[in-house]
Amino acid sequence: MIQPGLARIGRLLDHSPLPWRAVHVAGTNGKGSVCAYVSAMLHAANIKTGRFTSPHLIDRWDSITIEEKTVDESKFCEAENAVKLRDSIADIRASEFELLTATAFELFTQEKVQVGVIEVGVGGRYDATNIIQHPLVTVITKIGRDHQALLGTTIEEIADHKAGIMKRGAACIVDATNSESVLHVLGATAQKVGAEPLHRIPTESDQESADFQKYLATSDLEPHQCINLGLAYRAALTAARQITPAVSAQPLLEGAKKSVWPGRLQTLDIRALTGRREPVILDGAHNTQSAEVLGFYVNKRVRTKSDPITWIVAASVGKDLRDLLSHLFQPHDNIVAVEFGPVDGMPWVLPVNAESTLEVARSLGMEGSLENAGKDVLRSLQLAAKTASGNPIVICGSLYLISDVLRLLRDIR
């Protein structure tokens, strides 16, 4: 289960020096993408970089990268075992996420990274990653309603938790498309803790940069992707110039082109699993804001007037499923509901019953095919391929479903 607070992670790392500096990223949506961009940019600038994001996609250790490569499994296990032994001897009783965070931080130290790019797990103020005391820069992406049981029911309460990563003297780069009430909370917190005044993206001075504009002009990115890239570019530039003052923008933007972030608007070939020749779209949209973005993308780039979309959907218990799905489905679309499998290291994460997902779809007036694949993700792919008959397929609703699909493909290969 999630156990907010910094006491346990503090004890785990009490005798572990953290000589590297950090780029710390919080938010509801886009923070993983921002982390991927930042680490790719810093790597391209010849700054030795580690990255820690969550949740993992296929294996627990793929949440940690060193120099843009997943950490070696044996090194991960060695560091993890050392952390778990420390936890046991001191009777700390750390959560799974705290153990993973400590493992990542230990690996960064062992690998002598210069900068760790760190994604907050949940919230910010009491998240285990907030043991970081002197970040080079902090970033706060788009904030929406998620994890309300932990963070509060209002957007302002949630923003207050996210703002907790700000530190004295450090710049904070924020998504300026957040509501004014959110920006007010963030600005007040920055002033209270002595952080630099907020750097808002997009702003005229940042977005009109010739190099940045040139990159955007040739990138074919969606609006939310442009903002995430802008946040990452400003954060990477701010961080890099504290490590290598003479660094220019060009290598950072070249690095952005090489950024890879699986499970977000990812095109995937599932022929080996289903025989289907046409690729499918894989996206981890799992809350209202990300569903809105995915729905916009599908309607703009994928949907035709006559052909339905076939959706493969799973969701975690606790999500507002009706609100999420209402941004995706059209009445003539087809739905295959499925349940993702057990999540390694997070036994408290449970899937919504597939029949419950179909009940929500019926309540939304769905008129297409509605299929229940139960707990069989492979069968959900095969049912969707048969139902779609060459028309578009989109897999979404949970990063844990995305993980299951990617794992099936890896194992069959």
mmCIF file of N, CA, C and O in Angstrom, residues 186-261:
data_model
loop_
_atom_site.group_PDB
_atom_site.id
_atom_site.type_symbol
_atom_site.label_atom_id
_atom_site.label_comp_id
_atom_site.label_asym_id
_atom_site.label_seq_id
_atom_site.Cartn_x
_atom_site.Cartn_y
_atom_site.Cartn_z
ATOM 1 N N LEU A 186 0.714 27.347 -6.584
ATOM 2 C CA LEU A 186 2.120 27.089 -6.884
ATOM 3 C C LEU A 186 2.971 28.331 -6.630
ATOM 4 O O LEU A 186 4.061 28.250 -6.048
ATOM 5 N N GLY A 187 2.462 29.482 -7.063
ATOM 6 C CA GLY A 187 3.211 30.726 -6.868
ATOM 7 C C GLY A 187 3.369 31.072 -5.396
ATOM 8 O O GLY A 187 4.443 31.508 -4.955
ATOM 9 N N ALA A 188 2.316 30.848 -4.618
ATOM 10 C CA ALA A 188 2.370 31.145 -3.186
ATOM 11 C C ALA A 188 3.371 30.240 -2.481
ATOM 12 O O ALA A 188 4.115 30.681 -1.593
ATOM 13 N N THR A 189 3.412 28.969 -2.896
ATOM 14 C CA THR A 189 4.353 28.030 -2.287
ATOM 15 C C THR A 189 5.786 28.402 -2.641
ATOM 16 O O THR A 189 6.686 28.351 -1.784
ATOM 17 N N ALA A 190 6.018 28.777 -3.899
ATOM 18 C CA ALA A 190 7.360 29.186 -4.314
ATOM 19 C C ALA A 190 7.856 30.351 -3.462
ATOM 20 O O ALA A 190 9.011 30.371 -3.001
ATOM 21 N N GLN A 191 6.984 31.301 -3.236
ATOM 22 C CA GLN A 191 7.357 32.465 -2.428
ATOM 23 C C GLN A 191 7.613 32.061 -0.976
ATOM 24 O O GLN A 191 8.573 32.516 -0.343
ATOM 25 N N LYS A 192 6.775 31.165 -0.459
ATOM 26 C CA LYS A 192 6.876 30.749 0.944
ATOM 27 C C LYS A 192 8.191 30.026 1.232
ATOM 28 O O LYS A 192 8.824 30.265 2.265
ATOM 29 N N VAL A 193 8.613 29.139 0.305
ATOM 30 C CA VAL A 193 9.819 28.332 0.566
ATOM 31 C C VAL A 193 11.087 29.015 0.082
ATOM 32 O O VAL A 193 12.195 28.524 0.315
ATOM 33 N N GLY A 194 10.947 30.137 -0.633
ATOM 34 C CA GLY A 194 12.122 30.839 -1.135
ATOM 35 C C GLY A 194 12.653 30.292 -2.442
ATOM 36 O O GLY A 194 13.834 30.484 -2.772
ATOM 37 N N ALA A 195 11.784 29.597 -3.205
ATOM 38 C CA ALA A 195 12.176 29.165 -4.548
ATOM 39 C C ALA A 195 12.174 30.370 -5.476
ATOM 40 O O ALA A 195 11.646 31.435 -5.144
ATOM 41 N N GLU A 196 12.765 30.214 -6.652
ATOM 42 C CA GLU A 196 12.698 31.287 -7.645
ATOM 43 C C GLU A 196 11.242 31.496 -8.066
ATOM 44 O O GLU A 196 10.421 30.579 -7.962
ATOM 45 N N PRO A 197 10.897 32.692 -8.550
ATOM 46 C CA PRO A 197 9.558 32.886 -9.108
ATOM 47 C C PRO A 197 9.295 31.860 -10.209
ATOM 48 O O PRO A 197 10.211 31.428 -10.905
ATOM 49 N N LEU A 198 8.034 31.454 -10.361
ATOM 50 C CA LEU A 198 7.690 30.408 -11.314
ATOM 51 C C LEU A 198 8.126 30.768 -12.739
ATOM 52 O O LEU A 198 7.949 31.900 -13.187
ATOM 53 N N HIS A 199 8.685 29.785 -13.430
ATOM 54 C CA HIS A 199 8.964 29.914 -14.859
ATOM 55 C C HIS A 199 7.830 29.212 -15.598
ATOM 56 O O HIS A 199 7.726 27.980 -15.553
ATOM 57 N N ARG A 200 6.983 29.978 -16.274
ATOM 58 C CA ARG A 200 5.789 29.406 -16.893
ATOM 59 C C ARG A 200 6.053 29.028 -18.348
ATOM 60 O O ARG A 200 6.624 29.814 -19.102
ATOM 61 N N ILE A 201 5.604 27.818 -18.689
ATOM 62 C CA ILE A 201 5.709 27.321 -20.058
ATOM 63 C C ILE A 201 4.310 26.926 -20.534
ATOM 64 O O ILE A 201 3.639 26.165 -19.848
ATOM 65 N N PRO A 202 3.808 27.394 -21.678
ATOM 66 C CA PRO A 202 4.532 28.272 -22.597
ATOM 67 C C PRO A 202 4.459 29.745 -22.190
ATOM 68 O O PRO A 202 3.461 30.202 -21.656
ATOM 69 N N THR A 203 5.542 30.457 -22.464
ATOM 70 C CA THR A 203 5.563 31.907 -22.370
ATOM 71 C C THR A 203 6.241 32.424 -23.620
ATOM 72 O O THR A 203 6.973 31.695 -24.293
ATOM 73 N N GLU A 204 6.022 33.651 -23.919
ATOM 74 C CA GLU A 204 6.569 34.209 -25.164
ATOM 75 C C GLU A 204 8.085 34.103 -25.203
ATOM 76 O O GLU A 204 8.676 33.720 -26.205
ATOM 77 N N SER A 205 8.724 34.404 -24.085
ATOM 78 C CA SER A 205 10.185 34.432 -24.090
ATOM 79 C C SER A 205 10.780 33.044 -24.278
ATOM 80 O O SER A 205 11.816 32.890 -24.912
ATOM 81 N N ASP A 206 10.113 32.006 -23.729
ATOM 82 C CA ASP A 206 10.637 30.653 -23.878
ATOM 83 C C ASP A 206 10.274 30.063 -25.245
ATOM 84 O O ASP A 206 11.105 29.513 -25.945
ATOM 85 N N GLN A 207 9.028 30.201 -25.619
ATOM 86 C CA GLN A 207 8.559 29.530 -26.825
ATOM 87 C C GLN A 207 9.061 30.199 -28.105
ATOM 88 O O GLN A 207 9.076 29.567 -29.161
ATOM 89 N N GLU A 208 9.456 31.460 -28.038
ATOM 90 C CA GLU A 208 9.922 32.153 -29.235
ATOM 91 C C GLU A 208 11.416 31.931 -29.486
ATOM 92 O O GLU A 208 11.970 32.491 -30.424
ATOM 93 N N SER A 209 12.054 31.152 -28.651
ATOM 94 C CA SER A 209 13.438 30.776 -28.915
ATOM 95 C C SER A 209 13.540 30.181 -30.302
ATOM 96 O O SER A 209 12.796 29.272 -30.661
ATOM 97 N N ALA A 210 14.462 30.692 -31.096
ATOM 98 C CA ALA A 210 14.567 30.254 -32.500
ATOM 99 C C ALA A 210 14.836 28.758 -32.603
ATOM 100 O O ALA A 210 14.202 28.057 -33.405
ATOM 101 N N ASP A 211 15.759 28.253 -31.792
ATOM 102 C CA ASP A 211 16.067 26.825 -31.848
ATOM 103 C C ASP A 211 14.861 25.981 -31.467
ATOM 104 O O ASP A 211 14.558 24.978 -32.108
ATOM 105 N N PHE A 212 14.176 26.404 -30.414
ATOM 106 C CA PHE A 212 13.037 25.631 -29.942
ATOM 107 C C PHE A 212 11.899 25.669 -30.958
ATOM 108 O O PHE A 212 11.263 24.650 -31.253
ATOM 109 N N GLN A 213 11.632 26.840 -31.512
ATOM 110 C CA GLN A 213 10.572 26.967 -32.505
ATOM 111 C C GLN A 213 10.879 26.139 -33.750
ATOM 112 O O GLN A 213 9.990 25.529 -34.337
ATOM 113 N N LYS A 214 12.134 26.134 -34.133
ATOM 114 C CA LYS A 214 12.526 25.343 -35.303
ATOM 115 C C LYS A 214 12.282 23.864 -35.057
ATOM 116 O O LYS A 214 11.790 23.140 -35.932
ATOM 117 N N TYR A 215 12.610 23.418 -33.861
ATOM 118 C CA TYR A 215 12.369 22.006 -33.516
ATOM 119 C C TYR A 215 10.871 21.701 -33.570
ATOM 120 O O TYR A 215 10.446 20.693 -34.154
ATOM 121 N N LEU A 216 10.048 22.566 -32.951
ATOM 122 C CA LEU A 216 8.611 22.333 -32.931
ATOM 123 C C LEU A 216 8.025 22.309 -34.336
ATOM 124 O O LEU A 216 7.117 21.522 -34.631
ATOM 125 N N ALA A 217 8.547 23.150 -35.210
ATOM 126 C CA ALA A 217 8.020 23.245 -36.567
ATOM 127 C C ALA A 217 8.193 21.952 -37.350
ATOM 128 O O ALA A 217 7.442 21.685 -38.297
ATOM 129 N N THR A 218 9.176 21.160 -36.980
ATOM 130 C CA THR A 218 9.439 19.924 -37.722
ATOM 131 C C THR A 218 9.072 18.666 -36.932
ATOM 132 O O THR A 218 9.322 17.557 -37.397
ATOM 133 N N SER A 219 8.443 18.834 -35.774
ATOM 134 C CA SER A 219 8.259 17.678 -34.888
ATOM 135 C C SER A 219 6.909 16.986 -35.009
ATOM 136 O O SER A 219 6.760 15.842 -34.618
ATOM 137 N N ASP A 220 5.884 17.661 -35.533
ATOM 138 C CA ASP A 220 4.541 17.090 -35.666
ATOM 139 C C ASP A 220 3.994 16.598 -34.328
ATOM 140 O O ASP A 220 3.390 15.529 -34.235
ATOM 141 N N LEU A 221 4.220 17.362 -33.277
ATOM 142 C CA LEU A 221 3.746 16.981 -31.946
ATOM 143 C C LEU A 221 2.349 17.528 -31.694
ATOM 144 O O LEU A 221 1.948 18.560 -32.246
ATOM 145 N N GLU A 222 1.603 16.842 -30.843
ATOM 146 C CA GLU A 222 0.304 17.324 -30.397
ATOM 147 C C GLU A 222 0.521 18.464 -29.388
ATOM 148 O O GLU A 222 1.607 18.595 -28.814
ATOM 149 N N PRO A 223 -0.511 19.298 -29.146
ATOM 150 C CA PRO A 223 -0.343 20.450 -28.248
ATOM 151 C C PRO A 223 0.206 20.083 -26.876
ATOM 152 O O PRO A 223 1.099 20.767 -26.356
ATOM 153 N N HIS A 224 -0.300 19.009 -26.265
ATOM 154 C CA HIS A 224 0.184 18.642 -24.923
ATOM 155 C C HIS A 224 1.638 18.184 -24.986
ATOM 156 O O HIS A 224 2.403 18.406 -24.040
ATOM 157 N N GLN A 225 2.043 17.587 -26.101
ATOM 158 C CA GLN A 225 3.423 17.148 -26.246
ATOM 159 C C GLN A 225 4.359 18.349 -26.400
ATOM 160 O O GLN A 225 5.488 18.325 -25.891
ATOM 161 N N CYS A 226 3.890 19.382 -27.081
ATOM 162 C CA CYS A 226 4.696 20.604 -27.217
ATOM 163 C C CYS A 226 4.944 21.242 -25.855
ATOM 164 O O CYS A 226 6.055 21.705 -25.565
ATOM 165 N N ILE A 227 3.905 21.257 -25.012
ATOM 166 C CA ILE A 227 4.072 21.838 -23.677
ATOM 167 C C ILE A 227 5.031 20.997 -22.847
ATOM 168 O O ILE A 227 5.936 21.531 -22.181
ATOM 169 N N ASN A 228 4.865 19.678 -22.889
ATOM 170 C CA ASN A 228 5.771 18.805 -22.126
ATOM 171 C C ASN A 228 7.214 18.971 -22.590
ATOM 172 O O ASN A 228 8.150 19.002 -21.777
ATOM 173 N N LEU A 229 7.398 19.073 -23.891
ATOM 174 C CA LEU A 229 8.747 19.290 -24.418
ATOM 175 C C LEU A 229 9.287 20.646 -23.976
ATOM 176 O O LEU A 229 10.466 20.778 -23.620
ATOM 177 N N GLY A 230 8.432 21.656 -23.964
ATOM 178 C CA GLY A 230 8.860 22.981 -23.506
ATOM 179 C C GLY A 230 9.287 22.970 -22.045
ATOM 180 O O GLY A 230 10.297 23.579 -21.673
ATOM 181 N N LEU A 231 8.518 22.273 -21.215
ATOM 182 C CA LEU A 231 8.888 22.131 -19.806
ATOM 183 C C LEU A 231 10.242 21.440 -19.681
ATOM 184 O O LEU A 231 11.116 21.869 -18.914
ATOM 185 N N ALA A 232 10.411 20.357 -20.440
ATOM 186 C CA ALA A 232 11.652 19.581 -20.366
ATOM 187 C C ALA A 232 12.846 20.386 -20.865
ATOM 188 O O ALA A 232 13.932 20.343 -20.271
ATOM 189 N N TYR A 233 12.639 21.107 -21.954
ATOM 190 C CA TYR A 233 13.725 21.897 -22.543
ATOM 191 C C TYR A 233 14.218 22.954 -21.554
ATOM 192 O O TYR A 233 15.420 23.102 -21.314
ATOM 193 N N ARG A 234 13.277 23.675 -20.941
ATOM 194 C CA ARG A 234 13.665 24.711 -19.984
ATOM 195 C C ARG A 234 14.322 24.088 -18.752
ATOM 196 O O ARG A 234 15.310 24.608 -18.225
ATOM 197 N N ALA A 235 13.795 22.945 -18.291
ATOM 198 C CA ALA A 235 14.379 22.286 -17.117
ATOM 199 C C ALA A 235 15.774 21.757 -17.427
ATOM 200 O O ALA A 235 16.700 21.911 -16.623
ATOM 201 N N ALA A 236 15.925 21.122 -18.595
ATOM 202 C CA ALA A 236 17.230 20.565 -18.961
ATOM 203 C C ALA A 236 18.264 21.670 -19.134
ATOM 204 O O ALA A 236 19.418 21.534 -18.705
ATOM 205 N N LEU A 237 17.856 22.768 -19.765
ATOM 206 C CA LEU A 237 18.782 23.882 -19.968
ATOM 207 C C LEU A 237 19.201 24.485 -18.626
ATOM 208 O O LEU A 237 20.380 24.772 -18.389
ATOM 209 N N THR A 238 18.212 24.641 -17.725
ATOM 210 C CA THR A 238 18.495 25.198 -16.397
ATOM 211 C C THR A 238 19.451 24.290 -15.622
ATOM 212 O O THR A 238 20.397 24.761 -14.971
ATOM 213 N N ALA A 239 19.201 22.986 -15.684
ATOM 214 C CA ALA A 239 20.051 22.035 -14.967
ATOM 215 C C ALA A 239 21.431 21.934 -15.602
ATOM 216 O O ALA A 239 22.461 21.975 -14.905
ATOM 217 N N ALA A 240 21.474 21.809 -16.922
ATOM 218 C CA ALA A 240 22.747 21.593 -17.618
ATOM 219 C C ALA A 240 23.714 22.747 -17.392
ATOM 220 O O ALA A 240 24.922 22.530 -17.233
ATOM 221 N N ARG A 241 23.192 23.966 -17.376
ATOM 222 C CA ARG A 241 24.079 25.124 -17.232
ATOM 223 C C ARG A 241 24.629 25.261 -15.823
ATOM 224 O O ARG A 241 25.568 26.020 -15.598
ATOM 225 N N GLN A 242 24.070 24.520 -14.865
ATOM 226 C CA GLN A 242 24.664 24.482 -13.529
ATOM 227 C C GLN A 242 25.763 23.416 -13.448
ATOM 228 O O GLN A 242 26.586 23.447 -12.536
ATOM 229 N N ILE A 243 25.766 22.516 -14.399
ATOM 230 C CA ILE A 243 26.800 21.474 -14.474
ATOM 231 C C ILE A 243 27.887 21.874 -15.466
ATOM 232 O O ILE A 243 29.085 21.793 -15.182
ATOM 233 N N THR A 244 27.440 22.319 -16.642
ATOM 234 C CA THR A 244 28.341 22.730 -17.725
ATOM 235 C C THR A 244 27.875 24.097 -18.219
ATOM 236 O O THR A 244 27.022 24.179 -19.112
ATOM 237 N N PRO A 245 28.372 25.177 -17.663
ATOM 238 C CA PRO A 245 27.837 26.514 -17.949
ATOM 239 C C PRO A 245 27.786 26.884 -19.430
ATOM 240 O O PRO A 245 26.916 27.644 -19.851
ATOM 241 N N ALA A 246 28.696 26.359 -20.234
ATOM 242 C CA ALA A 246 28.767 26.773 -21.635
ATOM 243 C C ALA A 246 27.854 25.961 -22.550
ATOM 244 O O ALA A 246 27.868 26.155 -23.768
ATOM 245 N N VAL A 247 27.055 25.063 -22.001
ATOM 246 C CA VAL A 247 26.237 24.208 -22.851
ATOM 247 C C VAL A 247 25.273 25.050 -23.691
ATOM 248 O O VAL A 247 24.739 26.057 -23.227
ATOM 249 N N SER A 248 25.066 24.630 -24.933
ATOM 250 C CA SER A 248 24.147 25.347 -25.829
ATOM 251 C C SER A 248 22.847 24.564 -25.966
ATOM 252 O O SER A 248 22.740 23.408 -25.545
ATOM 253 N N ALA A 249 21.857 25.188 -26.581
ATOM 254 C CA ALA A 249 20.552 24.553 -26.736
ATOM 255 C C ALA A 249 20.572 23.415 -27.742
ATOM 256 O O ALA A 249 19.813 22.448 -27.614
ATOM 257 N N GLN A 250 21.439 23.498 -28.745
ATOM 258 C CA GLN A 250 21.377 22.551 -29.862
ATOM 259 C C GLN A 250 21.509 21.081 -29.459
ATOM 260 O O GLN A 250 20.698 20.248 -29.872
ATOM 261 N N PRO A 251 22.509 20.709 -28.637
ATOM 262 C CA PRO A 251 22.594 19.293 -28.268
ATOM 263 C C PRO A 251 21.388 18.811 -27.467
ATOM 264 O O PRO A 251 20.999 17.648 -27.559
ATOM 265 N N LEU A 252 20.782 19.696 -26.699
ATOM 266 C CA LEU A 252 19.600 19.308 -25.937
ATOM 267 C C LEU A 252 18.453 18.952 -26.877
ATOM 268 O O LEU A 252 17.762 17.936 -26.695
ATOM 269 N N LEU A 253 18.242 19.774 -27.882
ATOM 270 C CA LEU A 253 17.159 19.510 -28.825
ATOM 271 C C LEU A 253 17.456 18.286 -29.694
ATOM 272 O O LEU A 253 16.548 17.542 -30.062
ATOM 273 N N GLU A 254 18.723 18.064 -29.997
ATOM 274 C CA GLU A 254 19.085 16.835 -30.709
ATOM 275 C C GLU A 254 18.782 15.623 -29.840
ATOM 276 O O GLU A 254 18.337 14.577 -30.333
ATOM 277 N N GLY A 255 19.023 15.754 -28.537
ATOM 278 C CA GLY A 255 18.720 14.670 -27.620
ATOM 279 C C GLY A 255 17.237 14.388 -27.537
ATOM 280 O O GLY A 255 16.813 13.222 -27.427
ATOM 281 N N ALA A 256 16.423 15.435 -27.607
ATOM 282 C CA ALA A 256 14.974 15.257 -27.529
ATOM 283 C C ALA A 256 14.461 14.365 -28.660
ATOM 284 O O ALA A 256 13.507 13.596 -28.485
ATOM 285 N N LYS A 257 15.096 14.457 -29.817
ATOM 286 C CA LYS A 257 14.681 13.637 -30.963
ATOM 287 C C LYS A 257 14.875 12.151 -30.689
ATOM 288 O O LYS A 257 14.210 11.305 -31.304
ATOM 289 N N LYS A 258 15.798 11.834 -29.790
ATOM 290 C CA LYS A 258 16.099 10.429 -29.491
ATOM 291 C C LYS A 258 15.333 9.914 -28.279
ATOM 292 O O LYS A 258 15.490 8.755 -27.893
ATOM 293 N N SER A 259 14.509 10.778 -27.683
ATOM 294 C CA SER A 259 13.762 10.376 -26.499
ATOM 295 C C SER A 259 12.745 9.287 -26.838
ATOM 296 O O SER A 259 12.031 9.370 -27.841
ATOM 297 N N VAL A 260 12.679 8.273 -25.987
ATOM 298 C CA VAL A 260 11.723 7.177 -26.160
ATOM 299 C C VAL A 260 10.925 7.036 -24.871
ATOM 300 O O VAL A 260 11.489 6.959 -23.782
ATOM 301 N N TRP A 261 9.602 7.001 -24.999
ATOM 302 C CA TRP A 261 8.749 6.840 -23.836
ATOM 303 C C TRP A 261 7.616 5.884 -24.187
ATOM 304 O O TRP A 261 6.563 6.284 -24.638
#
